mmCIF file of C-alpha atoms in Angstrom:
data_model
loop_
_atom_site.group_PDB
_atom_site.id
_atom_site.type_symbol
_atom_site.label_atom_id
_atom_site.label_comp_id
_atom_site.label_asym_id
_atom_site.label_seq_id
_atom_site.Cartn_x
_atom_site.Cartn_y
_atom_site.Cartn_z
ATOM 1 C CA MET A 137 -11.661 -4.616 13.292
ATOM 2 C CA ASP A 138 -12.868 -8.423 12.900
ATOM 3 C CA ILE A 139 -10.564 -9.685 10.182
ATOM 4 C CA GLN A 140 -12.446 -13.094 9.745
ATOM 5 C CA GLY A 141 -13.848 -13.359 6.464
ATOM 6 C CA LYS A 142 -13.137 -9.668 5.324
ATOM 7 C CA VAL A 143 -11.007 -8.789 2.441
ATOM 8 C CA PHE A 144 -7.613 -7.157 2.478
ATOM 9 C CA ILE A 145 -5.265 -5.885 -0.261
ATOM 10 C CA VAL A 146 -1.523 -6.056 0.653
ATOM 11 C CA THR A 147 0.657 -4.289 -2.083
ATOM 12 C CA GLY A 148 4.210 -5.665 -2.150
ATOM 13 C CA GLY A 149 2.671 -8.757 -0.490
ATOM 14 C CA ALA A 150 5.185 -11.115 -2.359
ATOM 15 C CA SER A 151 8.240 -10.225 0.024
ATOM 16 C CA GLY A 152 9.340 -8.784 3.156
ATOM 17 C CA LEU A 153 6.915 -6.678 5.454
ATOM 18 C CA GLY A 154 4.070 -7.159 2.787
ATOM 19 C CA GLU A 155 4.434 -11.156 2.657
ATOM 20 C CA GLY A 156 4.427 -11.222 6.571
ATOM 21 C CA THR A 157 1.270 -9.000 6.521
ATOM 22 C CA ALA A 158 -0.482 -11.088 3.949
ATOM 23 C CA ARG A 159 0.447 -14.335 5.877
ATOM 24 C CA ALA A 160 -0.786 -12.708 9.197
ATOM 25 C CA LEU A 161 -4.086 -11.649 7.779
ATOM 26 C CA ALA A 162 -4.801 -15.116 6.112
ATOM 27 C CA ALA A 163 -3.814 -16.789 9.367
ATOM 28 C CA LYS A 164 -6.657 -14.645 10.983
ATOM 29 C CA GLY A 165 -9.160 -15.724 8.524
ATOM 30 C CA GLY A 166 -8.782 -12.676 6.054
ATOM 31 C CA LYS A 167 -9.016 -13.033 2.365
ATOM 32 C CA VAL A 168 -5.876 -11.656 0.974
ATOM 33 C CA VAL A 169 -5.142 -10.195 -2.534
ATOM 34 C CA ILE A 170 -1.399 -9.740 -3.099
ATOM 35 C CA ALA A 171 -0.660 -7.020 -5.452
ATOM 36 C CA ASP A 172 3.023 -7.163 -6.565
ATOM 37 C CA MET A 173 5.332 -7.154 -9.446
ATOM 38 C CA GLN A 174 7.016 -10.611 -8.585
ATOM 39 C CA ALA A 175 4.469 -12.660 -10.468
ATOM 40 C CA ASP A 176 5.780 -16.239 -9.742
ATOM 41 C CA LYS A 177 6.338 -15.601 -6.008
ATOM 42 C CA GLY A 178 3.289 -13.648 -5.355
ATOM 43 C CA ALA A 179 1.120 -16.291 -7.219
ATOM 44 C CA ALA A 180 2.878 -19.016 -4.942
ATOM 45 C CA ILE A 181 2.256 -17.097 -1.719
ATOM 46 C CA ALA A 182 -1.261 -16.378 -2.787
ATOM 47 C CA LYS A 183 -1.840 -19.945 -3.420
ATOM 48 C CA GLU A 184 -0.445 -21.062 -0.357
ATOM 49 C CA ILE A 185 -2.398 -18.847 1.921
ATOM 50 C CA GLY A 186 -5.799 -19.288 -0.014
ATOM 51 C CA GLY A 187 -5.749 -15.671 -1.353
ATOM 52 C CA ALA A 188 -5.346 -14.138 -5.048
ATOM 53 C CA PHE A 189 -2.535 -12.439 -6.824
ATOM 54 C CA VAL A 190 -2.705 -9.666 -9.268
ATOM 55 C CA LYS A 191 0.390 -8.493 -10.925
ATOM 56 C CA CYS A 192 0.460 -4.723 -10.073
ATOM 57 C CA ASP A 193 2.666 -1.698 -10.622
ATOM 58 C CA VAL A 194 0.865 0.347 -7.898
ATOM 59 C CA SER A 195 1.613 3.672 -9.781
ATOM 60 C CA SER A 196 -0.601 2.346 -12.666
ATOM 61 C CA GLU A 197 -4.255 3.535 -12.543
ATOM 62 C CA ALA A 198 -5.434 0.441 -14.592
ATOM 63 C CA ASP A 199 -3.385 -2.059 -12.417
ATOM 64 C CA GLY A 200 -4.764 -0.532 -9.200
ATOM 65 C CA GLN A 201 -8.202 -0.861 -10.618
ATOM 66 C CA ALA A 202 -7.758 -4.477 -11.378
ATOM 67 C CA VAL A 203 -6.478 -5.110 -7.874
ATOM 68 C CA VAL A 204 -9.546 -3.441 -6.213
ATOM 69 C CA ALA A 205 -11.913 -5.346 -8.751
ATOM 70 C CA GLN A 206 -10.322 -8.758 -7.783
ATOM 71 C CA ALA A 207 -10.728 -7.785 -3.993
ATOM 72 C CA VAL A 208 -14.323 -6.650 -4.287
ATOM 73 C CA SER A 209 -15.185 -10.053 -6.161
ATOM 74 C CA MET A 210 -13.946 -11.875 -3.234
ATOM 75 C CA GLY A 211 -16.260 -10.137 -0.596
ATOM 76 C CA LYS A 212 -16.303 -6.920 1.541
ATOM 77 C CA LEU A 213 -13.045 -5.077 1.024
ATOM 78 C CA MET A 214 -12.176 -3.764 4.394
ATOM 79 C CA GLY A 215 -8.399 -3.103 4.266
ATOM 80 C CA LEU A 216 -5.522 -2.126 2.230
ATOM 81 C CA VAL A 217 -2.003 -2.479 3.426
ATOM 82 C CA ASN A 218 0.555 -0.497 1.454
ATOM 83 C CA CYS A 219 3.910 -2.240 1.445
ATOM 84 C CA ALA A 220 5.016 -1.895 -2.182
ATOM 85 C CA GLY A 221 8.104 0.061 -2.674
ATOM 86 C CA ILE A 222 11.668 0.667 -3.856
ATOM 87 C CA ALA A 223 14.731 1.943 -2.098
ATOM 88 C CA PRO A 224 17.507 2.706 -4.404
ATOM 89 C CA ALA A 225 20.778 4.467 -2.901
ATOM 90 C CA GLU A 226 22.347 7.249 -4.828
ATOM 91 C CA LYS A 227 24.006 10.271 -3.720
ATOM 92 C CA THR A 228 22.855 13.689 -4.879
ATOM 93 C CA VAL A 229 26.341 13.941 -6.676
ATOM 94 C CA GLY A 230 28.312 10.823 -6.804
ATOM 95 C CA LYS A 231 31.529 9.461 -8.434
ATOM 96 C CA ASN A 232 29.667 9.186 -11.598
ATOM 97 C CA GLY A 233 27.881 12.855 -11.300
ATOM 98 C CA ALA A 234 24.570 14.179 -10.570
ATOM 99 C CA HIS A 235 21.902 11.683 -9.116
ATOM 100 C CA ALA A 236 19.862 10.004 -11.957
ATOM 101 C CA LEU A 237 16.795 11.993 -12.264
ATOM 102 C CA ALA A 238 14.975 8.767 -13.673
ATOM 103 C CA THR A 239 15.804 7.031 -10.220
ATOM 104 C CA TYR A 240 14.304 9.752 -8.199
ATOM 105 C CA THR A 241 11.182 9.995 -10.304
ATOM 106 C CA LYS A 242 10.620 6.218 -10.351
ATOM 107 C CA THR A 243 11.143 6.289 -6.648
ATOM 108 C CA ILE A 244 8.479 9.014 -5.992
ATOM 109 C CA MET A 245 6.161 7.230 -8.470
ATOM 110 C CA VAL A 246 6.257 3.749 -6.645
ATOM 111 C CA ASN A 247 6.552 4.928 -3.073
ATOM 112 C CA LEU A 248 4.356 8.000 -2.937
ATOM 113 C CA VAL A 249 2.243 8.067 -6.020
ATOM 114 C CA GLY A 250 1.586 4.414 -5.847
ATOM 115 C CA SER A 251 0.477 4.589 -2.334
ATOM 116 C CA PHE A 252 -1.902 7.397 -2.942
ATOM 117 C CA ASN A 253 -3.241 5.420 -6.006
ATOM 118 C CA MET A 254 -3.969 2.497 -4.231
ATOM 119 C CA ILE A 255 -5.572 4.433 -1.239
ATOM 120 C CA ARG A 256 -7.909 6.333 -3.463
ATOM 121 C CA LEU A 257 -8.976 3.340 -5.415
ATOM 122 C CA ALA A 258 -9.462 1.242 -2.399
ATOM 123 C CA ALA A 259 -11.188 3.958 -0.435
ATOM 124 C CA GLU A 260 -13.800 4.569 -3.359
ATOM 125 C CA ALA A 261 -14.814 0.775 -3.007
ATOM 126 C CA MET A 262 -14.867 0.960 0.761
ATOM 127 C CA CYS A 263 -17.120 3.983 0.699
ATOM 128 C CA LYS A 264 -19.791 1.583 -0.989
ATOM 129 C CA ASN A 265 -19.623 -0.804 2.075
ATOM 130 C CA GLU A 266 -22.452 -1.410 4.545
ATOM 131 C CA PRO A 267 -20.908 -0.001 7.721
ATOM 132 C CA GLU A 268 -19.978 -2.549 10.386
ATOM 133 C CA ALA A 269 -21.811 -2.315 13.800
ATOM 134 C CA THR A 270 -18.859 0.138 14.850
ATOM 135 C CA GLY A 271 -19.518 2.550 11.870
ATOM 136 C CA GLU A 272 -16.457 1.363 10.214
ATOM 137 C CA ARG A 273 -16.081 0.695 6.601
ATOM 138 C CA GLY A 274 -12.646 -0.058 6.263
ATOM 139 C CA VAL A 275 -8.897 0.766 7.404
ATOM 140 C CA MET A 276 -5.916 1.636 5.194
ATOM 141 C CA ILE A 277 -2.248 1.248 6.374
ATOM 142 C CA SER A 278 0.591 2.737 4.417
ATOM 143 C CA THR A 279 4.369 1.983 5.072
ATOM 144 C CA ALA A 280 6.685 5.003 5.342
ATOM 145 C CA SER A 281 10.173 4.734 7.063
ATOM 146 C CA VAL A 282 12.054 6.446 9.653
ATOM 147 C CA ALA A 283 13.984 7.804 6.603
ATOM 148 C CA ALA A 284 11.152 10.243 6.273
ATOM 149 C CA TYR A 285 12.395 11.944 9.469
ATOM 150 C CA ASP A 286 15.925 10.954 9.391
ATOM 151 C CA GLY A 287 17.407 10.051 6.054
ATOM 152 C CA GLN A 288 20.949 8.909 5.462
ATOM 153 C CA ILE A 289 23.365 9.477 2.794
ATOM 154 C CA GLY A 290 21.925 8.502 -0.757
ATOM 155 C CA GLN A 291 18.506 8.414 0.502
ATOM 156 C CA ALA A 292 17.253 11.668 -1.162
ATOM 157 C CA ALA A 293 14.613 9.961 -3.199
ATOM 158 C CA TYR A 294 13.710 7.540 -0.665
ATOM 159 C CA SER A 295 13.412 9.959 2.086
ATOM 160 C CA ALA A 296 11.421 12.397 -0.206
ATOM 161 C CA SER A 297 8.854 9.555 -1.219
ATOM 162 C CA LYS A 298 8.474 8.396 2.360
ATOM 163 C CA GLY A 299 8.079 12.138 3.709
ATOM 164 C CA GLY A 300 5.255 12.336 1.281
ATOM 165 C CA VAL A 301 3.551 9.493 2.488
ATOM 166 C CA VAL A 302 3.638 10.887 6.114
ATOM 167 C CA GLY A 303 2.420 14.429 4.836
ATOM 168 C CA MET A 304 -0.572 12.771 3.176
ATOM 169 C CA THR A 305 -1.718 10.684 6.057
ATOM 170 C CA LEU A 306 -3.551 13.192 8.098
ATOM 171 C CA PRO A 307 -5.197 15.062 5.200
ATOM 172 C CA ILE A 308 -6.523 11.483 3.926
ATOM 173 C CA ALA A 309 -7.715 10.606 7.448
ATOM 174 C CA ARG A 310 -9.568 13.785 7.523
ATOM 175 C CA ASP A 311 -11.171 13.344 4.006
ATOM 176 C CA LEU A 312 -12.320 9.895 4.851
ATOM 177 C CA ALA A 313 -13.457 9.997 8.330
ATOM 178 C CA ARG A 314 -17.041 10.969 7.644
ATOM 179 C CA ASN A 315 -16.904 7.514 5.610
ATOM 180 C CA GLY A 316 -15.976 5.587 8.268
ATOM 181 C CA ILE A 317 -12.531 4.782 6.907
ATOM 182 C CA ARG A 318 -9.457 4.987 9.008
ATOM 183 C CA ASN A 319 -6.109 5.902 7.282
ATOM 184 C CA MET A 320 -2.796 5.692 9.063
ATOM 185 C CA THR A 321 0.973 5.320 8.390
ATOM 186 C CA ILE A 322 3.689 3.099 10.025
ATOM 187 C CA ALA A 323 7.126 4.218 10.119
ATOM 188 C CA PRO A 324 9.565 1.246 10.489
ATOM 189 C CA GLY A 325 13.258 1.882 11.190
#
């Protein structure tokens, strides 16, 4: 894909892998929308790379819509990189009792539901793109983890969320292939 002049959304773009991705895309001439909960850091990075920042809880439909609207206002949205995520560590039964259900639920909401939310909203916008000469309308890359396959002690919630990201990758890719949108997942470890 030719990155120059195209618009990319990077969730979790205010730190870590997301920040590195946002910076790399901008260095190649892409226009980047950073979607993150860390407002001060996200806005500072966006300003530094000539992009835009939108405060975003990826599991919120309204926040996701605001991010996509910002991206579309900047040009042709051609990419989404899902890096937003949380990784709480808690045993199924620990010294203080059973794993908190709220922690498990929040992890699934941010890591899995949030990834799907951003995929579906970005894909809807990409479907409206005029195809590139290659027939491509966009690409989406989500971040899973080796924990999806080999979770460690205290990673039940995290592993389940990342396993869900892996599990939805192929069906989404099949859903969007006819629209010229690629969907894939990486599993750092």
